[in-house]
Amino acid sequence: MKSDNVKLGMQQAPHRSLFNALGFTEEEMRKPMVGIVSSYNEIVPGHMNLDKIVNAVKLGVAEAGGVPVVFPAIAVCDGIAMGHIGMKYSLVTRDLIADSTECMALAHQFDALVMVPNCDKNVPGLLMAAARINVPTVFVSGGPMLAGHVKGQKRSLSSMFEAVGAHAAGNMTDEEVREFEEKVCPTCGSCSGMYTANSMNCLTEALGMGLRGNGTIPAVYSERIKLAKHAGMAVMNLLEKNIRPRDIMTKEAVLNALTVDMALGCSTNSMLHLPAIAHEIGYDFDIAFANEISAKTPNLCHLAPAGPTYMEDLNEAGGVYAVMKQLSELNLLHLDCMTVTGKTVGENIANAVNKDPEVIRPLDNPYSTTGGLAVLKGNLAPDGSVVKRSAVVEEMMVHEGPARVFECEEDAIDAIKSGKIVAGDVVVIRYEGPKGGPGMREMLNPTSAIAGMGLGSSVALITDGRFSGASRGASIGHVSPEAAVGGPIALVEEGDIIKINIPECTLNLAVSEEVLAERKAKWQPREPKVTTGYLNRYRTMVTSGNTGAVLRVPQE
């Protein structure tokens, strides 16, 4: 056992004295030591129930003959961090989580791990850590929130942000906004649409790192507690069979996750996190490769914000496995990939059934024959940009209009809410990328303001920052290279015509190469917005959005 390095032999007598201080018995010292990475805290709604999940995991581990030991991981609530300096600290936590978990797990020589995350950066951060540490590992999340109900309709957090935009347009009263405020987030759990947290938890199933239902069983269901107990038992089975994350998270597993992503219509943030996870196993790819997968993968689900269904509906319809079973009928999945069940993907999904064709469309009636995400390239985004195609209305799939240029998110929001943005405009928000932000802020406030102002079917938004999974409309993020390094988005001027063609995966600025070259020659780097602390260190190490914003040591 790996933990023997800190438990056996005369040289380990000091170590054993410290285990004695922890109350370990002689019987426990002879058993495998299983680290349970708890993301529990009292500020993130998706994490407030994780103490119960952790306790259930502990019971499962102990039942199966292991010794559970809990240690923490941090998590930021993107909703609470939205629209102010706090959002600069969201994406950056992904790497802090991976680094700190690696430190704890290897410093204390755990034999196996159970990761208990739930929200946006927490899940990919722990997946990255699992690949690095490479001891038997199972994921069990805290589960999604139930949808809220306002005036007889299901609602979620994206509805709340859009209500603020509707209020600014004079289409909603203070009292109506207050009703949304009190009802759209009715329980603990990750917010109830196919936003980033739920996207990543679903993709954890597709990767093979979570048990069936990990992405969809609601947080408040007792079934979630049973799942956590089974996760504790499953990790002991993996330990016995010596099945490790790198046996599971292979190149083929990443391709499975990309395929399921397209079918589910996941958050654009998955195009940051899947490349970063793949990077940890040595599989680096150009995100434009996702278009090849999208071209042959039907979009089968339109969960909020793309449509009127929610995570609880997907769960009742058969969950991620039901989607995967349909994809397997088109030979789109690698069925021989190993999973945390100790069985292959093919074995896991063999008996899965689509119980609701309104939630999971059948293969002969998809929402579209292509996937939910698209990577756009062109002279405005030579290295790529990402749009959630499944959440774009038909009339905005091809669009051209004048650029309305803003140097930060706040200025764009002010212009939108004061009525300065009109139908046909293309809002450009720059210097919000991984380096320029720094931290690549999420832009749910401006996209929601556009939707709330009634401009969702006539105004596009382009940024080198990123979008929340709750964003909808022609919202194109991750524009690479970013403005802070002199990417073409830094050269856009007010009134320039921008051409968007999502079906053809292109994003172009209607300005000649000669004019762009002249502008580039005059361009000067801006002074960094942050020069101290962790954000400054992150700024110096982070790479482009199209690489997953992974960290690299700067070259001298």
Coordinates of C-alpha atoms in Angstrom, one line a residue:
M1 CA 0.0 0.0 0.0
K2 CA 1.2 3.5 -0.8
S3 CA 0.3 4.6 2.8
D4 CA 2.9 2.1 4.1
N5 CA 5.4 4.8 3.3
V6 CA 4.1 6.6 6.3
K7 CA 3.0 3.7 8.5
L8 CA 5.5 0.8 8.4
G9 CA 9.1 0.4 9.6
M10 CA 11.3 1.8 12.4
Q11 CA 11.9 5.0 10.4
Q12 CA 8.2 5.6 10.4
A13 CA 7.8 5.4 14.2
P14 CA 7.6 9.3 14.4
H15 CA 4.9 9.2 11.7
R16 CA 3.0 6.5 13.7
S17 CA 3.1 8.7 16.8
L18 CA 1.3 11.4 14.8
F19 CA -1.3 9.0 13.6
N20 CA -1.7 8.0 17.3
A21 CA -2.3 11.7 18.0
L22 CA -5.1 11.5 15.4
G23 CA -6.7 8.6 17.3
F24 CA -5.9 5.9 14.7
T25 CA -6.2 2.4 16.1
E26 CA -3.8 -0.4 15.3
E27 CA -6.5 -2.0 13.2
E28 CA -6.9 1.1 11.1
M29 CA -3.2 1.3 10.6
R30 CA -3.3 -2.0 8.8
K31 CA -6.0 -0.8 6.4
P32 CA -5.8 1.3 3.2
M33 CA -6.0 5.0 3.9
V34 CA -8.6 6.7 1.6
G35 CA -8.5 10.5 1.3
I36 CA -11.9 12.2 0.9
V37 CA -11.5 15.6 -0.7
S38 CA -14.3 17.6 0.7
S39 CA -15.4 20.8 -1.1
Y40 CA -17.9 21.6 1.7
N41 CA -18.3 25.3 2.6
E42 CA -21.1 27.6 3.7
I43 CA -21.0 30.2 0.9
V44 CA -21.6 28.1 -2.2
P45 CA -25.2 26.7 -2.5
G46 CA -23.9 23.8 -4.5
H47 CA -21.6 22.9 -1.6
M48 CA -23.7 23.5 1.5
N49 CA -24.8 19.8 1.5
L50 CA -21.4 18.3 0.9
D51 CA -20.9 17.5 4.6
K52 CA -23.7 14.9 4.2
I53 CA -22.3 13.6 1.0
V54 CA -18.9 13.3 2.7
N55 CA -20.3 11.4 5.7
A56 CA -22.0 9.0 3.3
V57 CA -18.7 8.4 1.4
K58 CA -17.0 7.7 4.7
L59 CA -19.6 5.1 5.6
G60 CA -19.1 3.5 2.2
V61 CA -15.3 3.4 2.5
A62 CA -15.4 2.0 6.0
E63 CA -18.0 -0.6 5.0
A64 CA -15.7 -1.8 2.2
G65 CA -12.6 -2.1 4.5
G66 CA -10.9 1.3 4.2
V67 CA -10.1 4.1 6.6
P68 CA -11.6 7.4 5.4
V69 CA -9.7 10.6 6.0
V70 CA -11.2 14.0 5.1
F71 CA -9.3 17.0 3.8
P72 CA -10.6 20.2 2.1
A73 CA -10.7 21.8 -1.3
I74 CA -11.8 25.4 -2.0
A75 CA -14.7 26.4 -4.2
V76 CA -16.0 29.8 -5.5
C77 CA -19.7 30.4 -6.3
D78 CA -19.6 31.9 -9.8
G79 CA -23.0 33.5 -9.3
I80 CA -22.0 35.4 -6.2
A81 CA -18.6 36.3 -7.8
M82 CA -20.3 37.6 -10.9
G83 CA -20.0 41.1 -12.2
H84 CA -17.2 42.4 -9.9
I85 CA -13.6 41.8 -9.0
G86 CA -14.5 38.4 -7.5
M87 CA -15.0 36.9 -11.0
K88 CA -11.3 37.4 -11.6
Y89 CA -10.8 34.8 -8.9
S90 CA -13.1 32.1 -10.3
L91 CA -11.2 30.4 -13.2
V92 CA -7.9 30.8 -11.3
T93 CA -9.1 28.6 -8.5
R94 CA -9.2 25.6 -10.9
D95 CA -5.4 25.4 -10.8
L96 CA -5.2 26.2 -7.0
I97 CA -7.6 23.3 -6.4
A98 CA -5.5 20.9 -8.5
D99 CA -2.2 22.1 -7.0
S100 CA -3.4 22.0 -3.4
T101 CA -5.1 18.6 -3.7
E102 CA -1.9 17.2 -5.4
C103 CA 0.1 18.5 -2.4
M104 CA -2.2 17.0 0.2
A105 CA -2.6 13.6 -1.4
L106 CA 1.1 13.1 -2.1
A107 CA 2.4 14.6 1.1
H108 CA 0.3 12.2 3.1
Q109 CA 0.6 9.1 0.8
F110 CA -3.1 8.2 0.5
D111 CA -3.8 4.9 -1.1
A112 CA -7.0 6.1 -2.9
L113 CA -9.2 9.2 -3.1
V114 CA -12.8 10.1 -3.4
M115 CA -13.4 13.6 -4.8
V116 CA -16.5 15.4 -3.5
P117 CA -16.9 18.6 -5.7
N118 CA -19.9 20.2 -7.2
C119 CA -19.3 23.6 -8.9
D120 CA -17.7 25.1 -11.9
K121 CA -13.9 25.1 -11.4
N122 CA -14.0 22.6 -8.5
V123 CA -14.9 19.6 -10.7
P124 CA -12.3 20.2 -13.4
G125 CA -9.7 21.1 -10.8
L126 CA -10.1 17.8 -9.0
L127 CA -10.1 15.9 -12.3
M128 CA -6.8 17.5 -13.1
A129 CA -5.5 16.6 -9.7
A130 CA -6.7 13.0 -10.1
A131 CA -4.7 12.6 -13.3
R132 CA -1.6 13.9 -11.6
I133 CA -1.8 11.9 -8.4
N134 CA -3.0 8.7 -10.2
V135 CA -4.2 6.6 -7.3
P136 CA -7.6 4.9 -7.5
T137 CA -10.1 7.7 -7.5
V138 CA -13.9 8.1 -7.7
F139 CA -15.9 11.3 -8.1
V140 CA -19.3 12.0 -6.4
S141 CA -20.7 15.4 -6.7
G142 CA -23.3 17.2 -4.5
G143 CA -25.9 17.1 -7.2
P144 CA -28.0 19.7 -9.1
M145 CA -30.5 22.1 -7.6
L146 CA -34.2 21.6 -8.3
A147 CA -35.7 24.1 -10.7
G148 CA -37.6 27.0 -9.2
H149 CA -41.2 27.8 -10.0
V150 CA -42.5 31.3 -10.9
K151 CA -46.1 31.8 -12.1
G152 CA -46.4 28.1 -13.0
Q153 CA -43.1 27.9 -15.0
K154 CA -39.9 26.3 -14.1
R155 CA -37.1 28.8 -13.7
S156 CA -33.4 28.9 -12.8
L157 CA -30.5 31.3 -12.1
S158 CA -30.3 32.5 -15.7
S159 CA -33.9 33.6 -15.5
M160 CA -32.9 35.7 -12.5
F161 CA -30.1 37.5 -14.4
E162 CA -32.4 38.1 -17.4
A163 CA -35.1 39.5 -15.0
V164 CA -32.6 42.2 -14.0
G165 CA -32.2 43.1 -17.7
A166 CA -36.0 43.1 -18.2
H167 CA -36.3 45.5 -15.2
A168 CA -33.7 47.8 -16.8
A169 CA -35.8 47.8 -20.0
G170 CA -38.9 48.7 -18.0
N171 CA -40.6 45.4 -18.7
M172 CA -40.6 44.1 -15.1
T173 CA -41.5 45.7 -11.8
D174 CA -39.6 45.6 -8.5
E175 CA -42.1 43.2 -7.1
E176 CA -41.8 40.8 -10.0
V177 CA -38.0 40.8 -9.7
R178 CA -38.4 40.1 -6.0
E179 CA -40.6 37.1 -6.8
F180 CA -37.9 35.7 -9.1
E181 CA -35.3 36.4 -6.4
E182 CA -37.1 34.4 -3.8
K183 CA -38.1 31.4 -6.0
V184 CA -35.6 30.7 -8.8
C185 CA -33.0 28.9 -6.5
P186 CA -35.2 26.9 -4.2
T187 CA -32.8 24.2 -2.8
C188 CA -29.1 23.5 -2.3
G189 CA -27.2 22.1 -5.3
S190 CA -25.5 23.3 -8.4
C191 CA -27.8 25.7 -10.4
S192 CA -30.5 23.7 -12.2
G193 CA -29.8 24.2 -15.9
M194 CA -27.0 22.8 -18.1
Y195 CA -24.6 25.4 -16.8
T196 CA -20.9 24.7 -16.2
A197 CA -21.1 22.8 -12.9
N198 CA -23.7 20.4 -14.2
S199 CA -22.0 20.1 -17.6
M200 CA -18.7 19.0 -15.8
N201 CA -20.5 16.7 -13.5
C202 CA -22.2 15.0 -16.4
L203 CA -19.0 14.8 -18.3
T204 CA -17.4 13.1 -15.3
E205 CA -19.8 10.3 -16.0
A206 CA -18.8 10.3 -19.7
L207 CA -15.1 10.3 -18.8
G208 CA -15.7 7.2 -16.6
M209 CA -14.7 8.9 -13.3
G210 CA -18.2 9.1 -11.7
L211 CA -20.9 6.5 -11.1
R212 CA -24.2 6.5 -12.9
G213 CA -26.3 9.5 -11.9
N214 CA -23.4 11.6 -10.6
G215 CA -24.3 14.4 -12.9
T216 CA -28.1 14.4 -12.7
I217 CA -29.5 13.0 -9.3
P218 CA -30.8 16.1 -7.6
A219 CA -28.9 17.3 -4.5
V220 CA -32.0 16.9 -2.2
Y221 CA -32.8 13.3 -3.2
S222 CA -31.9 10.6 -0.8
E223 CA -30.7 8.7 -3.8
R224 CA -27.7 11.1 -3.8
I225 CA -26.7 9.8 -0.3
K226 CA -26.9 6.2 -1.6
L227 CA -24.7 7.2 -4.6
A228 CA -22.1 8.6 -2.2
K229 CA -22.0 5.4 -0.2
H230 CA -21.6 3.4 -3.3
A231 CA -18.8 5.8 -4.4
G232 CA -17.0 4.9 -1.1
M233 CA -17.4 1.2 -1.8
A234 CA -16.4 1.6 -5.5
V235 CA -13.0 3.2 -4.7
M236 CA -12.1 0.2 -2.6
N237 CA -12.9 -2.0 -5.5
L238 CA -10.7 0.1 -7.7
L239 CA -7.9 -0.1 -5.2
E240 CA -8.2 -3.9 -5.1
K241 CA -8.1 -4.1 -8.9
N242 CA -5.4 -1.3 -9.1
I243 CA -7.5 0.7 -11.6
R244 CA -6.2 4.3 -11.7
P245 CA -7.3 7.6 -13.2
R246 CA -4.9 7.4 -16.1
D247 CA -6.3 3.9 -16.9
I248 CA -9.7 5.6 -17.2
M249 CA -9.0 9.1 -18.4
T250 CA -7.4 8.1 -21.7
K251 CA -7.5 10.0 -25.0
E252 CA -10.5 7.9 -26.0
A253 CA -12.3 8.8 -22.8
V254 CA -11.7 12.5 -23.5
L255 CA -13.1 12.0 -27.0
N256 CA -16.2 10.3 -25.4
A257 CA -16.6 13.3 -23.2
L258 CA -16.4 15.7 -26.1
T259 CA -19.0 13.7 -27.9
V260 CA -21.4 13.6 -25.0
D261 CA -20.8 17.3 -24.5
M262 CA -22.1 18.0 -28.0
A263 CA -25.2 15.8 -27.5
L264 CA -26.0 17.4 -24.1
G265 CA -25.4 21.0 -25.2
C266 CA -23.0 21.7 -22.4
S267 CA -21.5 25.0 -21.3
T268 CA -18.8 26.7 -23.4
N269 CA -16.6 26.4 -20.4
S270 CA -16.2 22.7 -21.1
M271 CA -14.0 23.9 -24.0
L272 CA -11.6 25.4 -21.3
H273 CA -11.8 22.4 -18.9
L274 CA -11.6 19.4 -21.2
P275 CA -8.4 20.6 -22.9
A276 CA -6.9 21.3 -19.4
I277 CA -7.8 17.8 -18.2
A278 CA -6.5 16.3 -21.4
H279 CA -3.3 18.2 -20.9
E280 CA -2.7 16.4 -17.6
I281 CA -2.7 13.1 -19.4
G282 CA -0.4 14.4 -22.1
Y283 CA -3.1 14.8 -24.8
D284 CA -3.0 18.3 -26.1
F285 CA -5.4 19.2 -28.9
D286 CA -6.5 22.3 -30.9
I287 CA -10.0 23.1 -29.8
A288 CA -11.1 23.4 -33.4
F289 CA -10.9 19.6 -33.4
A290 CA -14.2 19.7 -31.5
N291 CA -15.9 20.8 -34.8
E292 CA -15.1 17.4 -36.3
I293 CA -16.9 15.7 -33.4
S294 CA -19.7 18.2 -33.5
A295 CA -20.2 17.6 -37.3
K296 CA -21.2 14.0 -36.6
T297 CA -22.9 14.3 -33.2
P298 CA -26.6 15.2 -33.0
N299 CA -27.6 17.6 -30.3
L300 CA -30.2 15.7 -28.3
C301 CA -30.9 17.9 -25.3
H302 CA -32.0 21.5 -24.8
L303 CA -31.7 22.1 -21.1
A304 CA -31.9 25.6 -19.7
P305 CA -30.9 28.1 -20.8
A306 CA -31.2 26.6 -24.3
G307 CA -34.7 25.2 -23.6
P308 CA -37.4 24.6 -21.0
T309 CA -36.1 21.4 -19.4
Y310 CA -33.8 21.1 -16.3
M311 CA -31.4 18.7 -14.7
E312 CA -34.2 16.9 -12.7
D313 CA -35.9 16.3 -16.1
L314 CA -32.7 14.8 -17.6
N315 CA -32.4 12.6 -14.5
E316 CA -35.9 11.2 -14.9
A317 CA -35.4 10.7 -18.6
G318 CA -32.5 8.3 -18.0
G319 CA -29.6 10.6 -17.4
V320 CA -26.3 10.7 -19.1
Y321 CA -26.2 7.0 -19.7
A322 CA -29.4 7.2 -21.7
V323 CA -27.8 9.9 -23.9
M324 CA -24.7 7.8 -24.3
K325 CA -26.7 4.7 -25.2
Q326 CA -28.2 6.6 -28.1
L327 CA -24.8 7.9 -29.2
S328 CA -23.5 4.4 -29.1
E329 CA -26.1 3.3 -31.7
L330 CA -24.4 5.7 -34.1
N331 CA -21.0 4.2 -33.2
L332 CA -19.8 7.5 -31.8
L333 CA -18.4 6.3 -28.5
H334 CA -15.3 4.2 -27.5
L335 CA -17.2 1.5 -25.6
D336 CA -14.1 -0.3 -24.4
C337 CA -13.0 2.5 -22.1
M338 CA -12.6 1.5 -18.5
T339 CA -14.6 3.3 -15.8
V340 CA -14.8 3.6 -12.0
T341 CA -17.4 0.8 -11.9
G342 CA -14.6 -1.6 -12.9
K343 CA -16.6 -2.2 -16.1
T344 CA -16.3 -0.7 -19.6
V345 CA -18.5 2.1 -20.9
G346 CA -20.3 -0.4 -23.1
E347 CA -21.1 -2.6 -20.1
N348 CA -22.3 0.4 -18.1
I349 CA -24.7 1.7 -20.7
A350 CA -26.0 -1.6 -22.0
N351 CA -29.3 -1.4 -20.3
A352 CA -29.8 2.4 -20.4
V353 CA -33.2 3.6 -21.7
N354 CA -34.5 6.9 -22.9
K355 CA -37.6 7.4 -20.8
D356 CA -38.6 10.8 -22.1
P357 CA -38.1 11.7 -25.8
E358 CA -39.1 15.2 -25.1
V359 CA -36.1 15.7 -22.8
I360 CA -33.7 13.4 -24.7
R361 CA -34.6 13.6 -28.4
P362 CA -34.4 10.3 -30.3
L363 CA -31.8 10.0 -33.0
D364 CA -34.4 10.5 -35.8
N365 CA -35.6 13.8 -34.3
P366 CA -32.6 15.7 -32.9
Y367 CA -32.6 19.4 -32.1
S368 CA -29.9 19.6 -34.8
T369 CA -27.7 17.1 -36.6
T370 CA -24.6 18.8 -35.3
G371 CA -23.4 19.3 -31.7
G372 CA -24.2 21.9 -29.1
L373 CA -20.9 23.8 -29.3
A374 CA -18.9 25.3 -32.2
V375 CA -15.4 26.6 -32.5
L376 CA -15.2 29.6 -34.8
K377 CA -12.0 30.8 -36.5
G378 CA -11.1 33.6 -38.8
N379 CA -9.1 36.8 -38.9
L380 CA -10.7 38.0 -35.7
A381 CA -10.0 34.7 -33.9
P382 CA -7.1 33.0 -35.6
D383 CA -6.6 30.5 -32.8
G384 CA -10.3 30.0 -32.2
S385 CA -13.4 31.1 -30.2
V386 CA -16.3 29.2 -28.8
V387 CA -20.1 29.6 -29.0
K388 CA -22.9 27.5 -27.5
R389 CA -24.6 26.9 -30.9
S390 CA -27.6 25.1 -29.3
A391 CA -28.5 28.3 -27.4
V392 CA -28.4 30.6 -30.4
V393 CA -31.7 31.5 -32.2
E394 CA -31.9 30.7 -35.9
E395 CA -31.8 34.3 -37.0
M396 CA -28.4 34.9 -35.3
M397 CA -26.6 31.9 -36.7
V398 CA -25.4 34.1 -39.5
H399 CA -25.0 37.8 -38.6
E400 CA -23.0 40.8 -39.5
G401 CA -23.0 44.2 -37.9
P402 CA -21.0 47.1 -36.5
A403 CA -18.6 46.6 -33.7
R404 CA -19.4 48.4 -30.4
V405 CA -16.1 48.2 -28.6
F406 CA -15.6 48.2 -24.8
E407 CA -12.4 47.8 -22.8
C408 CA -14.1 46.0 -19.9
E409 CA -17.3 44.3 -18.9
E410 CA -18.6 47.1 -16.7
D411 CA -18.6 49.6 -19.5
A412 CA -20.5 47.2 -21.8
I413 CA -23.2 46.6 -19.2
D414 CA -23.7 50.4 -18.7
A415 CA -24.1 50.9 -22.4
I416 CA -26.6 48.0 -22.8
K417 CA -28.7 49.0 -19.8
S418 CA -28.8 52.7 -20.9
G419 CA -30.1 51.8 -24.3
K420 CA -27.0 52.6 -26.3
I421 CA -26.9 49.1 -27.9
V422 CA -29.3 48.6 -30.7
A423 CA -30.5 45.7 -32.9
G424 CA -27.8 44.6 -35.3
D425 CA -24.8 45.6 -33.1
V426 CA -21.9 43.3 -32.3
V427 CA -20.7 44.1 -28.7
V428 CA -17.0 43.5 -28.3
I429 CA -15.6 43.2 -24.8
R430 CA -11.8 42.9 -24.7
Y431 CA -8.9 42.8 -22.2
E432 CA -10.9 40.3 -20.2
G433 CA -8.9 37.2 -21.3
P434 CA -6.8 34.9 -19.1
K435 CA -3.9 37.4 -19.0
G436 CA -5.8 40.6 -19.7
G437 CA -8.5 40.2 -17.0
P438 CA -6.6 38.6 -15.5
G439 CA -8.7 35.6 -14.8
M440 CA -10.9 35.5 -17.9
R441 CA -14.1 36.7 -16.2
E442 CA -17.5 35.2 -17.0
M443 CA -19.9 37.5 -18.8
L444 CA -23.4 36.4 -17.6
N445 CA -24.3 40.0 -16.7
P446 CA -24.0 41.5 -20.2
T447 CA -25.5 38.5 -22.0
S448 CA -28.5 38.5 -19.6
A449 CA -28.9 42.3 -20.0
I450 CA -29.0 41.8 -23.8
A451 CA -31.6 39.1 -23.4
G452 CA -33.6 41.0 -20.8
M453 CA -33.6 44.1 -23.0
G454 CA -35.2 42.1 -25.8
L455 CA -32.1 42.1 -28.0
G456 CA -31.2 38.4 -27.7
S457 CA -32.3 37.7 -31.3
S458 CA -30.6 40.8 -32.8
V459 CA -27.3 41.6 -30.9
A460 CA -24.2 39.4 -30.7
L461 CA -21.5 39.6 -28.1
I462 CA -17.8 38.7 -28.6
T463 CA -15.1 38.6 -26.0
D464 CA -11.7 37.3 -25.1
G465 CA -13.3 36.5 -21.7
R466 CA -15.7 33.7 -21.3
F467 CA -19.4 33.1 -20.8
S468 CA -21.4 31.4 -18.1
G469 CA -23.1 28.2 -18.9
A470 CA -26.2 30.2 -18.1
S471 CA -25.6 32.5 -21.1
R472 CA -27.6 32.2 -24.2
G473 CA -27.7 33.9 -27.6
A474 CA -24.9 34.7 -30.1
S475 CA -22.3 34.9 -27.3
I476 CA -18.9 34.1 -28.6
G477 CA -16.1 33.8 -26.0
H478 CA -12.5 32.6 -25.6
V479 CA -11.4 34.7 -28.6
S480 CA -7.8 33.8 -29.1
P481 CA -5.2 35.3 -29.2
E482 CA -6.6 37.7 -26.6
A483 CA -6.3 41.4 -26.6
A484 CA -3.6 41.6 -23.9
V485 CA -1.1 39.8 -26.2
G486 CA -2.0 41.8 -29.2
G487 CA -4.6 39.5 -30.7
P488 CA -6.8 40.9 -33.5
I489 CA -9.6 41.6 -31.1
A490 CA -7.3 44.4 -29.7
L491 CA -7.3 46.0 -33.2
V492 CA -11.1 46.3 -33.6
E493 CA -12.3 49.8 -33.9
E494 CA -15.8 51.2 -33.3
G495 CA -18.0 50.7 -36.3
D496 CA -15.9 48.0 -38.0
I497 CA -18.1 45.3 -39.5
I498 CA -17.9 41.9 -37.9
K499 CA -19.1 38.8 -39.8
I500 CA -20.3 35.8 -37.8
N501 CA -21.2 32.5 -39.5
I502 CA -21.8 29.8 -37.0
P503 CA -22.8 27.0 -39.5
E504 CA -19.5 27.6 -41.3
C505 CA -17.6 28.1 -38.0
T506 CA -16.1 31.5 -39.0
L507 CA -15.6 34.8 -37.2
N508 CA -14.2 37.6 -39.3
L509 CA -13.5 41.3 -39.2
A510 CA -14.3 43.0 -42.5
V511 CA -11.1 45.0 -42.5
S512 CA -8.2 44.5 -45.0
E513 CA -5.0 42.8 -44.0
E514 CA -3.1 46.0 -44.8
V515 CA -5.3 48.1 -42.4
L516 CA -4.9 45.4 -39.7
A517 CA -1.2 45.4 -40.2
E518 CA -1.1 49.2 -39.8
R519 CA -3.2 49.0 -36.6
K520 CA -1.0 46.2 -35.3
A521 CA 2.2 48.3 -35.8
K522 CA 0.6 51.1 -33.6
W523 CA -0.7 48.8 -30.9
Q524 CA 1.0 49.0 -27.5
P525 CA 0.6 46.5 -24.7
R526 CA -1.4 47.8 -21.8
E527 CA -0.2 48.1 -18.2
P528 CA -1.4 45.0 -16.3
K529 CA -4.5 45.6 -14.3
V530 CA -3.1 43.5 -11.4
T531 CA 0.6 43.5 -10.3
T532 CA 0.5 41.8 -6.9
G533 CA -0.7 38.6 -5.3
Y534 CA -1.9 35.4 -6.8
L535 CA -3.6 37.0 -9.8
N536 CA -0.3 38.6 -10.8
R537 CA 1.4 35.2 -10.6
Y538 CA -1.4 33.6 -12.6
R539 CA -1.2 36.4 -15.2
T540 CA 2.5 35.6 -15.9
M541 CA 1.9 31.9 -16.2
V542 CA -1.5 31.4 -17.9
T543 CA -1.7 30.5 -21.5
S544 CA -4.4 31.3 -24.1
G545 CA -8.1 30.3 -23.8
N546 CA -7.8 28.0 -26.8
T547 CA -5.3 25.8 -24.9
G548 CA -7.6 25.5 -21.9
A549 CA -5.8 28.4 -20.1
V550 CA -3.4 25.9 -18.6
L551 CA -0.4 27.3 -16.7
R552 CA 3.1 27.1 -18.0
V553 CA 6.4 28.4 -16.6
P554 CA 7.3 31.6 -18.5
Q555 CA 10.3 31.2 -20.8
E556 CA 13.3 33.4 -19.9

